[in-house]
Coordinates of N, CA and C in Angstrom, one line a residue:
M18 N 31.1 -2.4 9.5 CA 29.7 -2.5 9.4 C 29.3 -2.3 7.9
K19 N 28.5 -3.3 7.4 CA 28.0 -3.2 6.0 C 26.5 -3.0 6.1
I20 N 26.1 -1.9 5.4 CA 24.7 -1.6 5.4 C 24.1 -1.7 4.0
N21 N 23.1 -2.5 3.8 CA 22.5 -2.7 2.5 C 21.0 -2.5 2.6
S22 N 20.3 -2.0 1.6 CA 18.9 -1.8 1.6 C 18.3 -2.2 0.2
P23 N 17.9 -3.5 0.1 CA 17.4 -3.9 -1.2 C 16.1 -3.3 -1.6
N24 N 15.3 -2.7 -0.7 CA 14.1 -1.9 -1.0 C 13.8 -1.0 0.2
K25 N 12.8 -0.2 0.1 CA 12.5 0.8 1.1 C 12.1 0.2 2.4
A26 N 11.6 -1.0 2.4 CA 11.1 -1.7 3.6 C 12.1 -2.6 4.3
K27 N 13.2 -2.8 3.7 CA 14.2 -3.7 4.3 C 15.6 -3.1 4.4
I28 N 16.2 -3.3 5.5 CA 17.6 -2.8 5.7 C 18.3 -4.0 6.3
I29 N 19.5 -4.3 5.7 CA 20.3 -5.5 6.2 C 21.6 -4.9 6.6
V30 N 22.0 -5.2 7.9 CA 23.2 -4.7 8.4 C 24.1 -5.9 8.8
E31 N 25.3 -6.0 8.3 CA 26.2 -7.1 8.7 C 27.3 -6.5 9.6
L32 N 27.4 -7.1 10.8 CA 28.4 -6.7 11.8 C 29.4 -7.8 11.9
N33 N 30.7 -7.4 11.8 CA 31.8 -8.3 12.0 C 32.1 -8.3 13.5
H34 N 33.1 -9.1 13.9 CA 33.5 -9.1 15.3 C 33.9 -7.8 15.9
D35 N 34.7 -7.0 15.1 CA 35.2 -5.7 15.6 C 34.0 -4.7 15.8
D36 N 33.0 -4.8 14.9 CA 31.8 -4.0 15.0 C 31.1 -4.3 16.4
M37 N 31.0 -5.6 16.6 CA 30.3 -6.0 17.9 C 31.0 -5.6 19.1
V38 N 32.4 -5.6 19.0 CA 33.2 -5.1 20.2 C 33.0 -3.6 20.3
E39 N 33.0 -2.9 19.2 CA 32.8 -1.4 19.3 C 31.5 -1.1 19.9
L40 N 30.5 -1.8 19.5 CA 29.1 -1.6 20.0 C 28.9 -2.2 21.4
D41 N 29.8 -2.9 21.9 CA 29.8 -3.5 23.2 C 28.6 -4.4 23.4
I42 N 28.4 -5.4 22.4 CA 27.3 -6.3 22.5 C 27.8 -7.6 21.8
T43 N 27.1 -8.7 22.2 CA 27.3 -10.0 21.6 C 26.0 -10.5 21.1
Y44 N 26.1 -11.5 20.2 CA 24.8 -12.0 19.7 C 24.0 -12.6 20.8
E45 N 24.6 -13.3 21.7 CA 23.9 -14.0 22.8 C 23.2 -13.0 23.7
N46 N 23.8 -11.8 23.8 CA 23.2 -10.8 24.8 C 22.2 -9.9 24.1
M47 N 21.9 -10.1 22.8 CA 20.9 -9.3 22.2 C 19.5 -9.7 22.6
D48 N 18.8 -8.7 23.3 CA 17.5 -8.9 23.8 C 16.8 -7.5 23.8
Y49 N 15.8 -7.3 23.0 CA 15.2 -6.0 22.8 C 14.6 -5.5 24.1
S50 N 14.3 -6.3 25.1 CA 13.8 -5.8 26.3 C 14.9 -5.2 27.2
N51 N 16.2 -5.4 26.8 CA 17.3 -4.8 27.4 C 17.6 -3.4 26.9
I52 N 17.8 -2.5 27.7 CA 18.1 -1.1 27.3 C 19.4 -1.0 26.5
E53 N 20.4 -1.8 26.8 CA 21.6 -1.7 26.0 C 21.4 -2.2 24.6
T54 N 20.6 -3.2 24.4 CA 20.3 -3.7 23.1 C 19.6 -2.7 22.3
R55 N 18.6 -2.0 22.9 CA 17.9 -0.9 22.2 C 18.9 0.2 21.8
R56 N 19.8 0.5 22.7 CA 20.8 1.6 22.4 C 21.6 1.2 21.1
V57 N 22.0 -0.1 21.1 CA 22.8 -0.6 19.9 C 21.9 -0.5 18.7
I58 N 20.7 -1.0 18.7 CA 19.8 -0.9 17.6 C 19.6 0.5 17.1
W59 N 19.4 1.5 18.0 CA 19.2 2.9 17.6 C 20.5 3.4 17.0
T60 N 21.7 3.0 17.5 CA 23.0 3.4 16.9 C 23.1 2.9 15.5
I61 N 22.8 1.6 15.3 CA 22.9 1.0 14.0 C 21.9 1.7 13.0
L62 N 20.7 1.9 13.5 CA 19.7 2.6 12.6 C 20.1 4.0 12.3
D63 N 20.8 4.7 13.2 CA 21.3 6.1 13.0 C 22.4 6.1 11.9
R64 N 23.3 5.1 12.0 CA 24.3 4.9 10.9 C 23.7 4.6 9.6
A65 N 22.7 3.7 9.6 CA 22.0 3.4 8.4 C 21.3 4.6 7.8
R66 N 20.7 5.4 8.6 CA 20.0 6.6 8.2 C 21.0 7.5 7.5
T67 N 22.2 7.7 8.0 CA 23.2 8.5 7.5 C 23.8 8.0 6.2
E68 N 24.0 6.7 6.1 CA 24.6 6.0 4.9 C 23.6 5.9 3.8
L69 N 22.3 5.6 4.1 CA 21.3 5.5 3.1 C 20.7 6.8 2.7
K70 N 20.9 7.8 3.5 CA 20.4 9.2 3.3 C 18.9 9.2 3.2
R71 N 18.3 8.6 4.2 CA 16.8 8.6 4.3 C 16.4 8.5 5.7
D72 N 15.2 8.9 6.0 CA 14.6 8.9 7.3 C 14.2 7.5 7.7
I73 N 14.7 7.1 8.9 CA 14.3 5.8 9.4 C 13.9 6.0 10.9
D74 N 12.6 5.7 11.2 CA 12.1 6.0 12.5 C 12.2 4.8 13.4
P75 N 13.1 4.7 14.3 CA 13.3 3.6 15.2 C 12.1 3.3 16.1
S76 N 11.3 4.3 16.3 CA 10.1 4.2 17.2 C 8.9 3.6 16.5
G77 N 9.0 3.5 15.1 CA 7.9 3.0 14.3 C 7.8 1.5 14.4
K78 N 6.9 0.9 13.6 CA 6.8 -0.6 13.6 C 7.9 -1.2 12.8
L79 N 8.7 -2.0 13.5 CA 9.9 -2.6 12.9 C 10.0 -4.0 13.3
T80 N 10.3 -4.9 12.4 CA 10.6 -6.3 12.7 C 12.1 -6.4 12.7
I81 N 12.7 -7.0 13.7 CA 14.1 -7.1 13.8 C 14.5 -8.6 13.9
E82 N 15.3 -9.1 12.9 CA 15.7 -10.5 13.0 C 17.2 -10.5 13.0
T83 N 17.8 -11.4 13.8 CA 19.3 -11.5 13.9 C 19.7 -12.9 13.7
I84 N 20.8 -13.0 12.9 CA 21.4 -14.3 12.6 C 22.9 -14.3 12.9
P85 N 23.4 -15.2 13.7 CA 24.8 -15.2 14.0 C 25.7 -15.5 12.8
L86 N 26.9 -15.0 12.8 CA 27.9 -15.3 11.8 C 29.1 -15.9 12.4
D87 N 29.9 -16.6 11.6 CA 31.1 -17.2 12.2 C 32.0 -16.1 12.6
K88 N 32.9 -16.3 13.5 CA 33.9 -15.4 14.0 C 33.3 -14.2 14.8
G89 N 32.1 -14.4 15.4 CA 31.6 -13.4 16.4 C 30.8 -12.3 15.8
G90 N 30.4 -12.3 14.5 CA 29.6 -11.3 14.0 C 28.1 -11.7 13.9
C91 N 27.3 -10.9 13.3 CA 25.9 -11.2 13.0 C 25.4 -10.4 11.9
V92 N 24.2 -10.8 11.4 CA 23.5 -10.1 10.4 C 22.2 -9.7 11.0
I93 N 21.8 -8.4 10.9 CA 20.5 -7.9 11.4 C 19.7 -7.5 10.3
F94 N 18.5 -8.0 10.2 CA 17.5 -7.7 9.2 C 16.4 -6.8 9.8
F95 N 16.3 -5.6 9.3 CA 15.2 -4.7 9.8 C 14.2 -4.6 8.7
T96 N 12.9 -4.9 9.1 CA 11.8 -4.8 8.1 C 10.9 -3.7 8.7
I97 N 10.7 -2.7 7.9 CA 9.8 -1.6 8.3 C 8.4 -2.0 8.0
N98 N 7.5 -2.0 9.0 CA 6.2 -2.5 8.8 C 5.1 -1.5 8.7
D99 N 5.5 -0.2 8.8 CA 4.6 0.9 8.6 C 4.3 1.0 7.1
I100 N 3.1 0.7 6.7 CA 2.6 0.8 5.4 C 1.8 2.1 5.2
P101 N 2.2 3.0 4.3 CA 1.4 4.2 4.2 C 0.0 3.9 3.8
E102 N -0.9 4.8 4.3 CA -2.3 4.6 4.0 C -2.7 4.5 2.6
S103 N -1.9 5.2 1.7 CA -2.2 5.2 0.3 C -1.9 3.8 -0.3
I104 N -1.2 2.9 0.4 CA -0.8 1.6 -0.2 C -1.7 0.6 0.4
K105 N -2.3 0.8 1.6 CA -3.1 -0.2 2.2 C -4.3 -0.6 1.4
R106 N -4.7 -1.8 1.4 CA -5.9 -2.3 0.7 C -6.8 -2.8 1.7
D107 N -8.1 -2.4 1.6 CA -9.1 -2.8 2.5 C -9.7 -4.1 1.9
V108 N -9.3 -5.3 2.4 CA -9.7 -6.5 1.8 C -11.2 -6.8 2.1
F109 N -11.8 -6.1 3.1 CA -13.2 -6.3 3.4 C -14.1 -5.3 2.6
R110 N -13.5 -4.4 1.9 CA -14.4 -3.4 1.2 C -15.1 -4.1 0.1
R111 N -16.4 -3.9 0.0 CA -17.2 -4.5 -1.1 C -17.1 -3.6 -2.2
E112 N -17.0 -4.1 -3.4 CA -16.9 -3.3 -4.6 C -17.9 -3.8 -5.6
E113 N -18.4 -2.9 -6.5 CA -19.3 -3.2 -7.5 C -18.6 -2.8 -8.8
V114 N -18.9 -3.5 -9.9 CA -18.3 -3.2 -11.2 C -19.5 -3.0 -12.2
Y115 N -19.5 -1.9 -12.9 CA -20.5 -1.6 -13.9 C -19.8 -1.3 -15.2
E116 N -20.5 -1.8 -16.3 CA -19.9 -1.7 -17.6 C -20.8 -0.7 -18.4
F117 N -20.1 0.3 -19.1 CA -20.8 1.3 -19.9 C -20.5 1.1 -21.3
D118 N -21.5 1.4 -22.2 CA -21.3 1.2 -23.6 C -20.5 2.4 -24.2
S119 N -20.4 3.5 -23.5 CA -19.6 4.6 -24.0 C -19.2 5.6 -22.9
L120 N -18.3 6.4 -23.2 CA -17.9 7.4 -22.2 C -19.0 8.4 -21.9
D121 N -19.9 8.7 -22.9 CA -21.0 9.6 -22.7 C -22.0 9.0 -21.6
N122 N -22.1 7.7 -21.6 CA -23.0 7.1 -20.6 C -22.4 7.3 -19.2
V123 N -21.1 7.2 -19.1 CA -20.4 7.4 -17.8 C -20.7 8.9 -17.3
I124 N -20.5 9.8 -18.2 CA -20.7 11.2 -17.9 C -22.1 11.5 -17.6
D125 N -23.1 10.9 -18.3 CA -24.5 11.1 -18.1 C -24.8 10.6 -16.7
L126 N -24.3 9.4 -16.3 CA -24.6 8.9 -15.0 C -24.1 9.9 -13.9
F127 N -22.9 10.4 -14.0 CA -22.4 11.3 -12.9 C -23.2 12.6 -13.0
S128 N -23.6 13.0 -14.1 CA -24.4 14.2 -14.2 C -25.8 14.1 -13.6
S129 N -26.3 12.9 -13.6 CA -27.6 12.6 -13.0 C -27.6 12.5 -11.5
L130 N -26.4 12.2 -10.9 CA -26.4 12.0 -9.5 C -26.3 13.4 -8.8
K131 N -27.1 13.6 -7.8 CA -27.2 14.8 -7.0 C -26.1 14.9 -6.0
D132 N -25.8 13.8 -5.3 CA -24.7 13.8 -4.3 C -23.4 13.4 -5.1
N133 N -22.4 14.2 -4.7 CA -21.1 14.1 -5.5 C -20.1 13.2 -4.7
I134 N -20.5 12.3 -3.9 CA -19.6 11.5 -3.1 C -19.2 10.2 -3.8
L135 N -19.8 9.9 -4.9 CA -19.5 8.7 -5.6 C -18.2 8.8 -6.4
L136 N -17.2 8.0 -6.1 CA -16.0 8.0 -6.8 C -15.7 6.5 -7.2
G137 N -14.9 6.3 -8.2 CA -14.5 5.0 -8.5 C -13.3 5.0 -9.5
D138 N -12.8 3.8 -9.8 CA -11.7 3.7 -10.8 C -12.3 3.4 -12.1
L139 N -12.0 4.2 -13.1 CA -12.5 4.0 -14.5 C -11.5 3.3 -15.4
Y140 N -12.0 2.2 -16.0 CA -11.2 1.4 -16.9 C -11.8 1.4 -18.3
S141 N -11.0 1.1 -19.3 CA -11.4 1.0 -20.7 C -10.9 -0.3 -21.3
D142 N -11.6 -0.8 -22.2 CA -11.1 -2.0 -23.0 C -10.5 -1.5 -24.3
N143 N -10.3 -0.2 -24.4 CA -9.8 0.4 -25.6 C -10.5 0.1 -26.9
K144 N -11.8 -0.3 -26.8 CA -12.7 -0.6 -27.9 C -14.0 0.2 -27.8
G145 N -14.0 1.1 -26.8 CA -15.2 2.0 -26.6 C -16.0 1.7 -25.4
K146 N -15.7 0.6 -24.7 CA -16.5 0.2 -23.5 C -15.7 0.6 -22.3
F147 N -16.4 0.9 -21.2 CA -15.8 1.4 -20.0 C -16.3 0.6 -18.8
R148 N -15.5 0.4 -17.8 CA -16.0 -0.2 -16.5 C -15.6 0.7 -15.4
L149 N -16.5 0.8 -14.4 CA -16.3 1.6 -13.3 C -16.3 0.7 -12.0
I150 N -15.2 0.7 -11.3 CA -15.2 -0.1 -10.0 C -15.4 1.0 -8.9
T151 N -16.5 0.7 -8.2 CA -16.9 1.7 -7.1 C -17.2 0.9 -5.8
P152 N -17.0 1.6 -4.7 CA -17.4 0.9 -3.4 C -18.9 0.6 -3.4
F153 N -19.2 -0.4 -2.7 CA -20.6 -0.8 -2.6 C -21.4 0.4 -2.1
N154 N -22.6 0.6 -2.7 CA -23.5 1.7 -2.3 C -24.9 1.1 -2.1
E155 N -25.4 1.3 -0.9 CA -26.7 0.8 -0.6 C -27.9 1.6 -1.0
K156 N -27.6 2.9 -1.4 CA -28.7 3.8 -1.8 C -29.4 3.2 -3.1
L157 N -30.7 3.1 -2.9 CA -31.5 2.6 -4.0 C -31.5 3.5 -5.2
I158 N -31.6 4.8 -5.0 CA -31.6 5.7 -6.1 C -30.3 5.6 -6.9
T159 N -29.1 5.4 -6.2 CA -27.9 5.3 -6.9 C -27.9 4.0 -7.8
K160 N -28.4 2.9 -7.3 CA -28.5 1.7 -8.0 C -29.4 1.8 -9.2
I161 N -30.5 2.5 -9.1 CA -31.4 2.8 -10.2 C -30.7 3.6 -11.3
R162 N -30.0 4.6 -10.9 CA -29.2 5.4 -11.8 C -28.2 4.6 -12.6
F163 N -27.4 3.8 -11.8 CA -26.4 2.9 -12.5 C -27.0 2.0 -13.5
R164 N -28.2 1.4 -13.2 CA -28.8 0.5 -14.1 C -29.4 1.2 -15.3
E165 N -29.7 2.5 -15.2 CA -30.2 3.3 -16.3 C -29.1 3.5 -17.3
Y166 N -27.8 3.7 -16.9 CA -26.7 4.1 -17.8 C -25.7 2.9 -18.0
S167 N -25.8 1.8 -17.3 CA -24.8 0.8 -17.4 C -25.4 -0.6 -17.1
H168 N -24.5 -1.6 -17.2 CA -24.9 -3.0 -16.9 C -24.0 -3.4 -15.7
P169 N -24.7 -3.9 -14.7 CA -23.9 -4.4 -13.6 C -23.1 -5.7 -14.0
C170 N -21.8 -5.7 -13.8 CA -21.0 -6.8 -14.1 C -21.1 -7.9 -13.1
R171 N -20.8 -7.5 -11.9 CA -20.9 -8.3 -10.7 C -20.4 -7.5 -9.5
E172 N -20.7 -8.1 -8.3 CA -20.2 -7.4 -7.1 C -19.1 -8.3 -6.5
G173 N -18.1 -7.6 -5.9 CA -17.1 -8.4 -5.2 C -15.7 -8.2 -5.8
K174 N -14.8 -8.7 -5.0 CA -13.4 -8.6 -5.3 C -13.0 -9.3 -6.6
L175 N -13.6 -10.4 -6.9 CA -13.2 -11.2 -8.1 C -13.5 -10.3 -9.4
A176 N -14.7 -9.8 -9.5 CA -15.1 -9.0 -10.6 C -14.1 -7.8 -10.7
A177 N -13.8 -7.1 -9.6 CA -12.9 -6.0 -9.6 C -11.5 -6.4 -10.1
E178 N -11.0 -7.5 -9.5 CA -9.7 -7.9 -9.9 C -9.6 -8.3 -11.3
I179 N -10.6 -9.0 -11.9 CA -10.6 -9.3 -13.3 C -10.5 -8.1 -14.2
T180 N -11.3 -7.1 -13.8 CA -11.3 -5.8 -14.5 C -9.9 -5.2 -14.4
K181 N -9.3 -5.1 -13.3 CA -8.0 -4.5 -13.1 C -6.9 -5.2 -13.9
E182 N -7.1 -6.5 -14.0 CA -6.1 -7.3 -14.7 C -6.2 -7.2 -16.3
H183 N -7.4 -7.1 -16.8 CA -7.6 -7.2 -18.2 C -8.0 -5.9 -18.9
W184 N -8.4 -4.9 -18.1 CA -8.8 -3.6 -18.7 C -7.7 -2.6 -18.4
H185 N -7.8 -1.5 -19.0 CA -6.8 -0.4 -18.9 C -7.3 0.7 -18.0
L186 N -6.6 1.0 -16.9 CA -7.0 2.1 -16.0 C -6.9 3.4 -16.7
K187 N -8.0 4.2 -16.7 CA -8.0 5.5 -17.3 C -8.0 6.6 -16.3
S188 N -8.6 6.4 -15.1 CA -8.7 7.4 -14.1 C -8.9 6.7 -12.7
S189 N -8.1 7.1 -11.8 CA -8.2 6.6 -10.4 C -9.0 7.6 -9.6
N190 N -9.9 7.2 -8.8 CA -10.8 8.1 -8.0 C -11.6 9.0 -8.9
F191 N -12.1 8.4 -10.0 CA -12.8 9.2 -11.0 C -14.2 9.6 -10.4
G192 N -14.5 10.9 -10.7 CA -15.8 11.4 -10.3 C -16.0 12.8 -11.0
I193 N -17.2 13.1 -11.3 CA -17.5 14.4 -11.9 C -18.3 15.2 -10.9
V194 N -17.9 16.4 -10.6 CA -18.6 17.2 -9.7 C -19.6 18.0 -10.5
T195 N -20.9 17.9 -10.1 CA -21.9 18.7 -10.8 C -22.5 19.7 -9.9
A196 N -22.7 20.9 -10.4 CA -23.3 22.0 -9.6 C -24.8 21.9 -9.6
E197 N -25.4 22.0 -8.4 CA -26.8 22.0 -8.4 C -27.4 23.3 -8.9
K198 N -28.5 23.2 -9.6 CA -29.1 24.4 -10.2 C -30.1 25.0 -9.3

């Protein structure tokens, strides 16, 4: 049995004829609805866990693809489909991009906001200008404050992606907590 993992989301297991005999399975009999096939898959994943020295949850979301090999073996591709929440991107989230002439204007904006729930990603052009990508906010007072200290670039994914590509990230989840007096 050869076990390879080109990345954290993919495990490739090559079984030769002897491995198939040892596991008491054939390519033709592999069917995940069969309890014996599931036993074999769990056994293979257990060996992969030991060899790769990392946790593999066979009860998680997993895509399994099998390709037959000559002489009675097969290759099994396991793709782990559980994506951590920190990596997931919400493609429907509306974003707004605001440009500031200085870091002082960014700080002044956050100091003027009474609610401290506004966070965003702060970017710089390394020439003194800053852009803040923030989730869409319907509050009129927030929009007025933003226009007082910055220029709206545009709303939407395109404006945010252009900023992410051409500007330099300075702070993720940027926000300034202000104490009410």
